C-alpha cells in the first residue's frame, strides 16, 4: 500500500503559489454517490479539525488542510519518510448540491464530506402568449 | 547518514536505505508540485531520536486504532494493521477510488533492546506515535576517571 498521488495540486492548476514555503500536497480521495448524496472521503493525515477549511463557491468545492509538524521536544528527526505539509484539492461538482446541508466529519485523519443532492424543484411551464 | 555516530551499528543508515532516500528525492524532484514521496513500505514512518529513547510516528490515515497491533520484541518493532474499505458502504456509483485499503505489516529495527512494558502508543489525526524508551541499563554512562 503505497501513498501515491497523481496530477498536480490545486495551487498549480490555478497558477498561484502559497505564501508559506512548505509543501502543498494533493490529498488522495474517494468520491462516490449514494442514493441521495455525493460523498467525498479525503485523507488529511496530521491535520486537526480546526485546521481544515472546506468551501463551496458556485460549483467548486475546495478542501484545504494545514498539517501539524508534531514536533517532539528533546528529540531530533533521524528518519523522515513522510513530510508534514499542507493539503489542498479542489473539485468541480456536476450535480446540484444542497449547500445548506453539507456535513463534514474528521476521524483518524480522514475527512468525510456528505453533500446531499438538491431535490429537483417542480418543473415550470411557460405559457406562450400570442403577441 | 551516521545517526548513531561512527563505529556504531546503524540499522537505518544501510545502503538500501540510502538508495531509497535517493529515489524519494528523485520522486520529489520529478513528481513536481503536489506529488508526495512514494514510500516503498506501508506505513511510512518518521523516527525521532532523543536521549531517552526513540519515537516512531507512523502515518496511516483512515486506520482505526482498534485495527492496529504494535508488537515489540527485543530490538524490533512491528506495526500490523488493517485499513478497512467500509467508508464507501452505501455507494451506488464511484467517481474516484484513490485510497488504498487492506492489511499491512512493517518491522523496524531499533538501535537498542526495548523494554516492552514501557512502550506507549498514541493516535492523533491519523498518525500513530510509538514511544520506545531506552532501558536504563542501555543508556550511556559517564565513567569517573580517578588518579592512580
PDB file of C-alpha atoms in Angstrom:
ATOM      1  CA  UNK A   1       0.000   0.000   0.000  1.00  0.00           C
ATOM      2  CA  UNK A   2       1.884   2.999  -1.224  1.00  0.00           C
ATOM      3  CA  UNK A   3       0.760   6.531  -0.692  1.00  0.00           C
ATOM      4  CA  UNK A   4       0.725   7.915  -4.195  1.00  0.00           C
ATOM      5  CA  UNK A   5      -0.886  10.886  -5.781  1.00  0.00           C
ATOM      6  CA  UNK A   6      -1.247  11.826  -9.365  1.00  0.00           C
ATOM      7  CA  UNK A   7      -1.822  15.081 -11.081  1.00  0.00           C
ATOM      8  CA  UNK A   8      -0.858  18.492  -9.903  1.00  0.00           C
ATOM      9  CA  UNK A   9      -2.047  20.357  -6.881  1.00  0.00           C
ATOM     10  CA  UNK A  10      -4.943  22.732  -6.892  1.00  0.00           C
ATOM     11  CA  UNK A  11      -2.475  25.561  -6.435  1.00  0.00           C
ATOM     12  CA  UNK A  12      -0.540  24.589  -9.511  1.00  0.00           C
ATOM     13  CA  UNK A  13      -3.743  24.323 -11.515  1.00  0.00           C
ATOM     14  CA  UNK A  14      -4.607  27.896 -10.699  1.00  0.00           C
ATOM     15  CA  UNK A  15      -1.084  29.105 -11.221  1.00  0.00           C
ATOM     16  CA  UNK A  16      -0.954  30.600  -7.742  1.00  0.00           C
ATOM     17  CA  UNK A  17       1.655  29.807  -5.154  1.00  0.00           C
ATOM     18  CA  UNK A  18       1.318  29.512  -1.426  1.00  0.00           C
ATOM     19  CA  UNK A  19       2.972  32.302   0.525  1.00  0.00           C
ATOM     20  CA  UNK A  20       4.456  29.906   3.032  1.00  0.00           C
ATOM     21  CA  UNK A  21       7.351  27.833   1.833  1.00  0.00           C
ATOM     22  CA  UNK A  22       6.105  24.416   2.801  1.00  0.00           C
ATOM     23  CA  UNK A  23       4.949  21.546   0.627  1.00  0.00           C
ATOM     24  CA  UNK A  24       1.360  21.568  -0.566  1.00  0.00           C
ATOM     25  CA  UNK A  25       0.137  18.052  -1.205  1.00  0.00           C
ATOM     26  CA  UNK A  26      -2.790  16.825  -3.227  1.00  0.00           C
ATOM     27  CA  UNK A  27      -4.626  14.524  -0.838  1.00  0.00           C
ATOM     28  CA  UNK A  28      -5.930  11.209  -2.120  1.00  0.00           C
ATOM     29  CA  UNK A  29      -9.692  10.955  -2.254  1.00  0.00           C
ATOM     30  CA  UNK A  30     -12.514   8.537  -2.816  1.00  0.00           C
ATOM     31  CA  UNK A  31     -15.612  10.059  -4.336  1.00  0.00           C
ATOM     32  CA  UNK A  32     -18.833   8.177  -4.687  1.00  0.00           C
ATOM     33  CA  UNK A  33     -22.561   8.649  -4.837  1.00  0.00           C
ATOM     34  CA  UNK A  34     -25.155   7.144  -2.602  1.00  0.00           C
ATOM     35  CA  UNK A  35     -28.871   7.325  -3.363  1.00  0.00           C
ATOM     36  CA  UNK A  36     -29.269  10.846  -2.034  1.00  0.00           C
ATOM     37  CA  UNK A  37     -25.788  12.291  -1.592  1.00  0.00           C
ATOM     38  CA  UNK A  38     -22.345  12.762  -3.064  1.00  0.00           C
ATOM     39  CA  UNK A  39     -19.699  11.590  -0.597  1.00  0.00           C
ATOM     40  CA  UNK A  40     -16.034  12.605  -0.575  1.00  0.00           C
ATOM     41  CA  UNK A  41     -13.509  10.772   1.582  1.00  0.00           C
ATOM     42  CA  UNK A  42     -10.230  12.694   1.719  1.00  0.00           C
ATOM     43  CA  UNK A  43      -7.067  11.675   3.564  1.00  0.00           C
ATOM     44  CA  UNK A  44      -5.558  14.516   5.582  1.00  0.00           C
ATOM     45  CA  UNK A  45      -3.030  12.945   7.940  1.00  0.00           C
ATOM     46  CA  UNK A  46      -1.680  15.202  10.661  1.00  0.00           C
ATOM     47  CA  UNK A  47      -4.442  17.770  10.242  1.00  0.00           C
ATOM     48  CA  UNK A  48      -6.596  18.722  13.223  1.00  0.00           C
ATOM     49  CA  UNK A  49     -10.271  19.670  12.840  1.00  0.00           C
ATOM     50  CA  UNK A  50      -9.672  23.416  13.353  1.00  0.00           C
ATOM     51  CA  UNK A  51      -7.048  23.410  10.601  1.00  0.00           C
ATOM     52  CA  UNK A  52      -9.410  22.312   7.866  1.00  0.00           C
ATOM     53  CA  UNK A  53     -11.272  24.649   5.586  1.00  0.00           C
ATOM     54  CA  UNK A  54     -13.963  23.459   3.218  1.00  0.00           C
ATOM     55  CA  UNK A  55     -15.600  25.921   0.893  1.00  0.00           C
ATOM     56  CA  UNK A  56     -18.121  25.613  -1.890  1.00  0.00           C
ATOM     57  CA  UNK A  57     -18.073  28.505  -4.298  1.00  0.00           C
ATOM     58  CA  UNK A  58     -20.605  28.086  -7.057  1.00  0.00           C
ATOM     59  CA  UNK A  59     -19.750  24.570  -8.176  1.00  0.00           C
ATOM     60  CA  UNK A  60     -16.133  24.411  -7.000  1.00  0.00           C
ATOM     61  CA  UNK A  61     -15.507  22.591  -3.742  1.00  0.00           C
ATOM     62  CA  UNK A  62     -12.130  23.381  -2.192  1.00  0.00           C
ATOM     63  CA  UNK A  63     -10.625  21.451   0.700  1.00  0.00           C
ATOM     64  CA  UNK A  64      -7.628  22.948   2.485  1.00  0.00           C
ATOM     65  CA  UNK A  65      -5.857  21.440   5.483  1.00  0.00           C
ATOM     66  CA  UNK A  66      -2.838  22.694   7.369  1.00  0.00           C
ATOM     67  CA  UNK A  67      -0.791  19.832   8.713  1.00  0.00           C
ATOM     68  CA  UNK A  68       0.953  19.975  12.030  1.00  0.00           C
ATOM     69  CA  UNK A  69       4.635  19.132  12.226  1.00  0.00           C
ATOM     70  CA  UNK A  70       4.000  17.364  15.564  1.00  0.00           C
ATOM     71  CA  UNK A  71       7.385  18.481  16.919  1.00  0.00           C
ATOM     72  CA  UNK A  72       8.901  16.296  19.611  1.00  0.00           C
ATOM     73  CA  UNK A  73      10.667  18.185  22.334  1.00  0.00           C
ATOM     74  CA  UNK A  74      14.084  16.782  23.150  1.00  0.00           C
ATOM     75  CA  UNK A  75      14.108  14.608  20.066  1.00  0.00           C
ATOM     76  CA  UNK A  76      15.705  15.051  16.684  1.00  0.00           C
ATOM     77  CA  UNK A  77      14.462  13.576  13.429  1.00  0.00           C
ATOM     78  CA  UNK A  78      16.542  10.548  12.427  1.00  0.00           C
ATOM     79  CA  UNK A  79      14.463   9.212   9.538  1.00  0.00           C
ATOM     80  CA  UNK A  80      11.837  11.073   7.531  1.00  0.00           C
ATOM     81  CA  UNK A  81       9.558   9.122   5.215  1.00  0.00           C
ATOM     82  CA  UNK A  82       6.587  11.434   5.272  1.00  0.00           C
ATOM     83  CA  UNK A  83       6.657  15.179   5.349  1.00  0.00           C
ATOM     84  CA  UNK A  84       4.179  17.273   7.201  1.00  0.00           C
ATOM     85  CA  UNK A  85       2.654  19.892   4.975  1.00  0.00           C
ATOM     86  CA  UNK A  86      -0.496  21.495   3.741  1.00  0.00           C
ATOM     87  CA  UNK A  87      -3.138  19.776   1.696  1.00  0.00           C
ATOM     88  CA  UNK A  88      -5.244  21.364  -0.974  1.00  0.00           C
ATOM     89  CA  UNK A  89      -7.556  19.988  -3.590  1.00  0.00           C
ATOM     90  CA  UNK A  90     -10.498  21.360  -5.493  1.00  0.00           C
ATOM     91  CA  UNK A  91     -13.282  19.549  -7.297  1.00  0.00           C
ATOM     92  CA  UNK A  92     -15.858  20.821  -9.733  1.00  0.00           C
ATOM     93  CA  UNK A  93     -19.181  19.335  -8.827  1.00  0.00           C
ATOM     94  CA  UNK A  94     -21.566  18.412 -11.564  1.00  0.00           C
ATOM     95  CA  UNK A  95     -24.628  17.524  -9.533  1.00  0.00           C
ATOM     96  CA  UNK A  96     -26.762  20.164  -7.945  1.00  0.00           C
ATOM     97  CA  UNK A  97     -25.850  20.115  -4.282  1.00  0.00           C
ATOM     98  CA  UNK A  98     -27.925  21.331  -1.357  1.00  0.00           C
ATOM     99  CA  UNK A  99     -25.189  23.533   0.076  1.00  0.00           C
ATOM    100  CA  UNK A 100     -27.099  24.291   3.273  1.00  0.00           C
ATOM    101  CA  UNK A 101     -26.874  20.696   4.480  1.00  0.00           C
ATOM    102  CA  UNK A 102     -23.256  19.718   3.833  1.00  0.00           C
ATOM    103  CA  UNK A 103     -21.823  17.571   6.578  1.00  0.00           C
ATOM    104  CA  UNK A 104     -18.109  17.213   7.387  1.00  0.00           C
ATOM    105  CA  UNK A 105     -16.668  14.654   9.798  1.00  0.00           C
ATOM    106  CA  UNK A 106     -12.975  14.156  10.584  1.00  0.00           C
ATOM    107  CA  UNK A 107     -11.845  10.823  12.005  1.00  0.00           C
ATOM    108  CA  UNK A 108      -8.384   9.221  12.131  1.00  0.00           C
ATOM    109  CA  UNK A 109      -7.027  11.839   9.740  1.00  0.00           C
ATOM    110  CA  UNK A 110      -9.731  11.232   7.150  1.00  0.00           C
ATOM    111  CA  UNK A 111     -12.286  13.869   6.215  1.00  0.00           C
ATOM    112  CA  UNK A 112     -15.682  12.648   5.119  1.00  0.00           C
ATOM    113  CA  UNK A 113     -17.902  15.143   3.349  1.00  0.00           C
ATOM    114  CA  UNK A 114     -21.531  14.348   2.710  1.00  0.00           C
ATOM    115  CA  UNK A 115     -23.100  16.619   0.126  1.00  0.00           C
ATOM    116  CA  UNK A 116     -26.829  15.979  -0.151  1.00  0.00           C
ATOM    117  CA  UNK A 117     -28.228  16.167  -3.642  1.00  0.00           C
ATOM    118  CA  UNK A 118     -30.687  19.001  -4.082  1.00  0.00           C
ATOM    119  CA  UNK A 119     -34.281  17.941  -4.537  1.00  0.00           C
ATOM    120  CA  UNK A 120     -35.414  18.717  -8.029  1.00  0.00           C
ATOM    121  CA  UNK A 121     -37.913  21.544  -7.999  1.00  0.00           C
ATOM    122  CA  UNK A 122     -41.266  21.190  -9.755  1.00  0.00           C
ATOM    123  CA  UNK A 123     -40.976  21.718 -13.463  1.00  0.00           C
ATOM    124  CA  UNK A 124     -42.124  25.112 -14.629  1.00  0.00           C
ATOM    125  CA  UNK A 125     -44.253  25.544 -17.653  1.00  0.00           C
ATOM    126  CA  UNK A 126     -44.181  28.799 -19.503  1.00  0.00           C
ATOM    127  CA  UNK A 127     -47.237  29.981 -21.210  1.00  0.00           C
ATOM    128  CA  UNK A 128     -46.690  31.342 -24.622  1.00  0.00           C
ATOM    129  CA  UNK A 129     -48.932  34.232 -25.420  1.00  0.00           C
ATOM    130  CA  UNK A 130     -49.863  35.333 -28.816  1.00  0.00           C
ATOM    131  CA  UNK A 131     -48.347  38.783 -29.366  1.00  0.00           C
TER     132      UNK A 131
ATOM    133  CA  UNK B   1      23.953   9.437   7.290  1.00  0.00           C
ATOM    134  CA  UNK B   2      25.650   8.457  10.509  1.00  0.00           C
ATOM    135  CA  UNK B   3      22.834   8.665  13.002  1.00  0.00           C
ATOM    136  CA  UNK B   4      24.484   6.825  15.828  1.00  0.00           C
ATOM    137  CA  UNK B   5      27.989   8.098  15.368  1.00  0.00           C
ATOM    138  CA  UNK B   6      30.955   6.422  13.763  1.00  0.00           C
ATOM    139  CA  UNK B   7      31.627   2.824  14.631  1.00  0.00           C
ATOM    140  CA  UNK B   8      28.133   2.021  15.866  1.00  0.00           C
ATOM    141  CA  UNK B   9      25.658  -0.253  14.160  1.00  0.00           C
ATOM    142  CA  UNK B  10      23.209   1.912  12.290  1.00  0.00           C
ATOM    143  CA  UNK B  11      20.130  -0.037  11.259  1.00  0.00           C
ATOM    144  CA  UNK B  12      18.622   2.914   9.348  1.00  0.00           C
ATOM    145  CA  UNK B  13      21.700   4.061   7.534  1.00  0.00           C
ATOM    146  CA  UNK B  14      22.262   0.939   5.445  1.00  0.00           C
ATOM    147  CA  UNK B  15      22.975   1.027   1.755  1.00  0.00           C
ATOM    148  CA  UNK B  16      19.420   0.128   0.758  1.00  0.00           C
ATOM    149  CA  UNK B  17      18.067   2.918   2.901  1.00  0.00           C
ATOM    150  CA  UNK B  18      20.423   5.378   1.249  1.00  0.00           C
ATOM    151  CA  UNK B  19      19.287   4.199  -2.169  1.00  0.00           C
ATOM    152  CA  UNK B  20      15.666   4.645  -1.169  1.00  0.00           C
ATOM    153  CA  UNK B  21      16.300   8.136   0.069  1.00  0.00           C
ATOM    154  CA  UNK B  22      17.820   8.977  -3.316  1.00  0.00           C
ATOM    155  CA  UNK B  23      14.738   7.543  -5.013  1.00  0.00           C
ATOM    156  CA  UNK B  24      12.474   9.562  -2.740  1.00  0.00           C
ATOM    157  CA  UNK B  25      14.448  12.652  -3.582  1.00  0.00           C
ATOM    158  CA  UNK B  26      14.045  11.877  -7.294  1.00  0.00           C
ATOM    159  CA  UNK B  27      10.335  11.381  -6.856  1.00  0.00           C
ATOM    160  CA  UNK B  28      10.054  14.725  -5.155  1.00  0.00           C
ATOM    161  CA  UNK B  29      12.040  16.437  -7.897  1.00  0.00           C
ATOM    162  CA  UNK B  30      10.469  14.713 -10.885  1.00  0.00           C
ATOM    163  CA  UNK B  31       6.978  14.389  -9.450  1.00  0.00           C
ATOM    164  CA  UNK B  32       6.550  18.120  -9.459  1.00  0.00           C
ATOM    165  CA  UNK B  33       4.158  20.076  -7.305  1.00  0.00           C
ATOM    166  CA  UNK B  34       1.759  18.125  -5.196  1.00  0.00           C
ATOM    167  CA  UNK B  35       3.317  14.695  -5.525  1.00  0.00           C
ATOM    168  CA  UNK B  36       4.176  13.057  -2.252  1.00  0.00           C
ATOM    169  CA  UNK B  37       7.260  10.920  -1.877  1.00  0.00           C
ATOM    170  CA  UNK B  38       6.388   7.310  -2.547  1.00  0.00           C
ATOM    171  CA  UNK B  39       7.286   5.100   0.379  1.00  0.00           C
ATOM    172  CA  UNK B  40       8.137   1.544  -0.523  1.00  0.00           C
ATOM    173  CA  UNK B  41       6.743   0.219   2.722  1.00  0.00           C
ATOM    174  CA  UNK B  42       3.492   0.953   4.487  1.00  0.00           C
ATOM    175  CA  UNK B  43       3.028   2.743   6.772  1.00  0.00           C
ATOM    176  CA  UNK B  44       5.631   5.461   6.155  1.00  0.00           C
ATOM    177  CA  UNK B  45       7.353   6.392   9.397  1.00  0.00           C
ATOM    178  CA  UNK B  46       9.233   9.298  10.838  1.00  0.00           C
ATOM    179  CA  UNK B  47      11.703   8.283  13.511  1.00  0.00           C
ATOM    180  CA  UNK B  48      12.721  10.705  16.223  1.00  0.00           C
ATOM    181  CA  UNK B  49      15.725  10.010  18.379  1.00  0.00           C
ATOM    182  CA  UNK B  50      16.441  11.506  21.773  1.00  0.00           C
ATOM    183  CA  UNK B  51      18.443  10.961  24.925  1.00  0.00           C
ATOM    184  CA  UNK B  52      15.805   8.765  26.480  1.00  0.00           C
ATOM    185  CA  UNK B  53      14.748   6.723  23.511  1.00  0.00           C
ATOM    186  CA  UNK B  54      13.049   6.772  20.174  1.00  0.00           C
ATOM    187  CA  UNK B  55       9.641   7.849  18.891  1.00  0.00           C
ATOM    188  CA  UNK B  56       8.311   6.110  15.806  1.00  0.00           C
ATOM    189  CA  UNK B  57       5.486   8.054  14.163  1.00  0.00           C
ATOM    190  CA  UNK B  58       3.565   6.126  11.521  1.00  0.00           C
ATOM    191  CA  UNK B  59       1.290   7.930   9.119  1.00  0.00           C
ATOM    192  CA  UNK B  60      -1.793   5.824   8.462  1.00  0.00           C
ATOM    193  CA  UNK B  61      -4.898   7.927   7.912  1.00  0.00           C
ATOM    194  CA  UNK B  62      -8.162   6.035   7.975  1.00  0.00           C
ATOM    195  CA  UNK B  63      -6.805   3.192  10.071  1.00  0.00           C
ATOM    196  CA  UNK B  64      -8.787   2.803  13.250  1.00  0.00           C
ATOM    197  CA  UNK B  65      -6.628   2.349  16.358  1.00  0.00           C
ATOM    198  CA  UNK B  66      -8.684  -0.771  17.103  1.00  0.00           C
ATOM    199  CA  UNK B  67      -7.229  -2.351  13.975  1.00  0.00           C
ATOM    200  CA  UNK B  68      -3.602  -1.614  14.835  1.00  0.00           C
ATOM    201  CA  UNK B  69      -1.293  -4.002  16.636  1.00  0.00           C
ATOM    202  CA  UNK B  70       2.077  -2.899  17.940  1.00  0.00           C
ATOM    203  CA  UNK B  71       4.496  -5.690  18.828  1.00  0.00           C
ATOM    204  CA  UNK B  72       7.901  -5.136  20.431  1.00  0.00           C
ATOM    205  CA  UNK B  73      10.395  -7.965  20.584  1.00  0.00           C
ATOM    206  CA  UNK B  74      13.966  -7.302  21.728  1.00  0.00           C
ATOM    207  CA  UNK B  75      15.162  -4.669  19.266  1.00  0.00           C
ATOM    208  CA  UNK B  76      12.416  -4.933  16.680  1.00  0.00           C
ATOM    209  CA  UNK B  77       9.143  -3.075  16.431  1.00  0.00           C
ATOM    210  CA  UNK B  78       6.335  -4.458  14.304  1.00  0.00           C
ATOM    211  CA  UNK B  79       3.314  -2.411  13.294  1.00  0.00           C
ATOM    212  CA  UNK B  80       0.474  -4.528  11.954  1.00  0.00           C
ATOM    213  CA  UNK B  81      -2.905  -3.366  10.904  1.00  0.00           C
ATOM    214  CA  UNK B  82      -5.791  -3.275   8.533  1.00  0.00           C
ATOM    215  CA  UNK B  83      -7.270  -0.386   6.646  1.00  0.00           C
ATOM    216  CA  UNK B  84     -10.924  -1.023   6.107  1.00  0.00           C
ATOM    217  CA  UNK B  85     -12.786  -0.232   2.957  1.00  0.00           C
ATOM    218  CA  UNK B  86     -16.066   0.257   4.789  1.00  0.00           C
ATOM    219  CA  UNK B  87     -16.000   4.025   4.207  1.00  0.00           C
ATOM    220  CA  UNK B  88     -17.864   3.507   0.944  1.00  0.00           C
ATOM    221  CA  UNK B  89     -20.753   1.495   2.344  1.00  0.00           C
ATOM    222  CA  UNK B  90     -23.940   2.514   0.576  1.00  0.00           C
ATOM    223  CA  UNK B  91     -22.183   3.635  -2.584  1.00  0.00           C
ATOM    224  CA  UNK B  92     -24.196   3.389  -5.764  1.00  0.00           C
ATOM    225  CA  UNK B  93     -21.584   4.616  -8.195  1.00  0.00           C
ATOM    226  CA  UNK B  94     -17.929   5.593  -7.955  1.00  0.00           C
ATOM    227  CA  UNK B  95     -16.317   8.712  -9.335  1.00  0.00           C
ATOM    228  CA  UNK B  96     -12.823   8.150  -7.920  1.00  0.00           C
ATOM    229  CA  UNK B  97     -11.089   5.449  -5.920  1.00  0.00           C
ATOM    230  CA  UNK B  98      -7.629   6.612  -4.929  1.00  0.00           C
ATOM    231  CA  UNK B  99      -7.368   5.395  -1.368  1.00  0.00           C
ATOM    232  CA  UNK B 100      -5.659   2.073  -0.820  1.00  0.00           C
ATOM    233  CA  UNK B 101      -7.106  -0.451   1.612  1.00  0.00           C
ATOM    234  CA  UNK B 102      -6.029  -3.789   3.005  1.00  0.00           C
ATOM    235  CA  UNK B 103      -3.689  -5.367   5.529  1.00  0.00           C
ATOM    236  CA  UNK B 104      -0.165  -4.224   6.230  1.00  0.00           C
ATOM    237  CA  UNK B 105       2.766  -5.126   8.441  1.00  0.00           C
ATOM    238  CA  UNK B 106       6.090  -3.432   8.879  1.00  0.00           C
ATOM    239  CA  UNK B 107       9.044  -4.336  11.062  1.00  0.00           C
ATOM    240  CA  UNK B 108      11.586  -1.739  12.098  1.00  0.00           C
ATOM    241  CA  UNK B 109      14.968  -2.466  13.689  1.00  0.00           C
ATOM    242  CA  UNK B 110      15.838  -0.329  16.667  1.00  0.00           C
ATOM    243  CA  UNK B 111      19.296   0.566  17.912  1.00  0.00           C
ATOM    244  CA  UNK B 112      18.613  -0.921  21.360  1.00  0.00           C
ATOM    245  CA  UNK B 113      16.600  -3.597  23.089  1.00  0.00           C
ATOM    246  CA  UNK B 114      13.259  -2.213  24.192  1.00  0.00           C
ATOM    247  CA  UNK B 115      11.545  -2.851  27.486  1.00  0.00           C
ATOM    248  CA  UNK B 116       8.112  -3.796  26.146  1.00  0.00           C
ATOM    249  CA  UNK B 117       6.427  -2.757  29.383  1.00  0.00           C
ATOM    250  CA  UNK B 118       7.499   0.867  28.933  1.00  0.00           C
ATOM    251  CA  UNK B 119       6.244   1.302  25.364  1.00  0.00           C
ATOM    252  CA  UNK B 120       3.420   3.786  24.833  1.00  0.00           C
ATOM    253  CA  UNK B 121       1.378   4.211  21.672  1.00  0.00           C
ATOM    254  CA  UNK B 122      -0.980   7.094  20.959  1.00  0.00           C
ATOM    255  CA  UNK B 123      -3.009   8.051  17.903  1.00  0.00           C
ATOM    256  CA  UNK B 124      -3.898  11.501  16.662  1.00  0.00           C
ATOM    257  CA  UNK B 125      -5.134  12.715  13.295  1.00  0.00           C
ATOM    258  CA  UNK B 126      -4.175   9.507  11.503  1.00  0.00           C
ATOM    259  CA  UNK B 127      -0.671   9.416  12.955  1.00  0.00           C
ATOM    260  CA  UNK B 128       0.226   6.705  15.454  1.00  0.00           C
ATOM    261  CA  UNK B 129       3.139   7.650  17.697  1.00  0.00           C
ATOM    262  CA  UNK B 130       5.001   4.872  19.458  1.00  0.00           C
ATOM    263  CA  UNK B 131       7.282   5.947  22.276  1.00  0.00           C
ATOM    264  CA  UNK B 132      10.088   3.480  22.914  1.00  0.00           C
ATOM    265  CA  UNK B 133      12.143   4.431  25.953  1.00  0.00           C
ATOM    266  CA  UNK B 134      15.706   3.267  26.127  1.00  0.00           C
ATOM    267  CA  UNK B 135      16.281   0.905  29.078  1.00  0.00           C
ATOM    268  CA  UNK B 136      18.365   2.325  31.923  1.00  0.00           C
ATOM    269  CA  UNK B 137      20.957  -0.429  31.561  1.00  0.00           C
ATOM    270  CA  UNK B 138      21.441   0.527  27.917  1.00  0.00           C
ATOM    271  CA  UNK B 139      21.961   4.249  28.437  1.00  0.00           C
ATOM    272  CA  UNK B 140      25.442   5.633  28.027  1.00  0.00           C
ATOM    273  CA  UNK B 141      27.222   6.134  31.331  1.00  0.00           C
ATOM    274  CA  UNK B 142      29.885   8.622  32.226  1.00  0.00           C
ATOM    275  CA  UNK B 143      32.850   6.931  33.798  1.00  0.00           C
ATOM    276  CA  UNK B 144      34.643   8.823  36.519  1.00  0.00           C
ATOM    277  CA  UNK B 145      38.357   8.903  35.952  1.00  0.00           C
ATOM    278  CA  UNK B 146      40.394   8.624  39.104  1.00  0.00           C
ATOM    279  CA  UNK B 147      44.065   9.271  39.522  1.00  0.00           C
ATOM    280  CA  UNK B 148      46.055   6.253  40.456  1.00  0.00           C
TER     281      UNK B 148
END
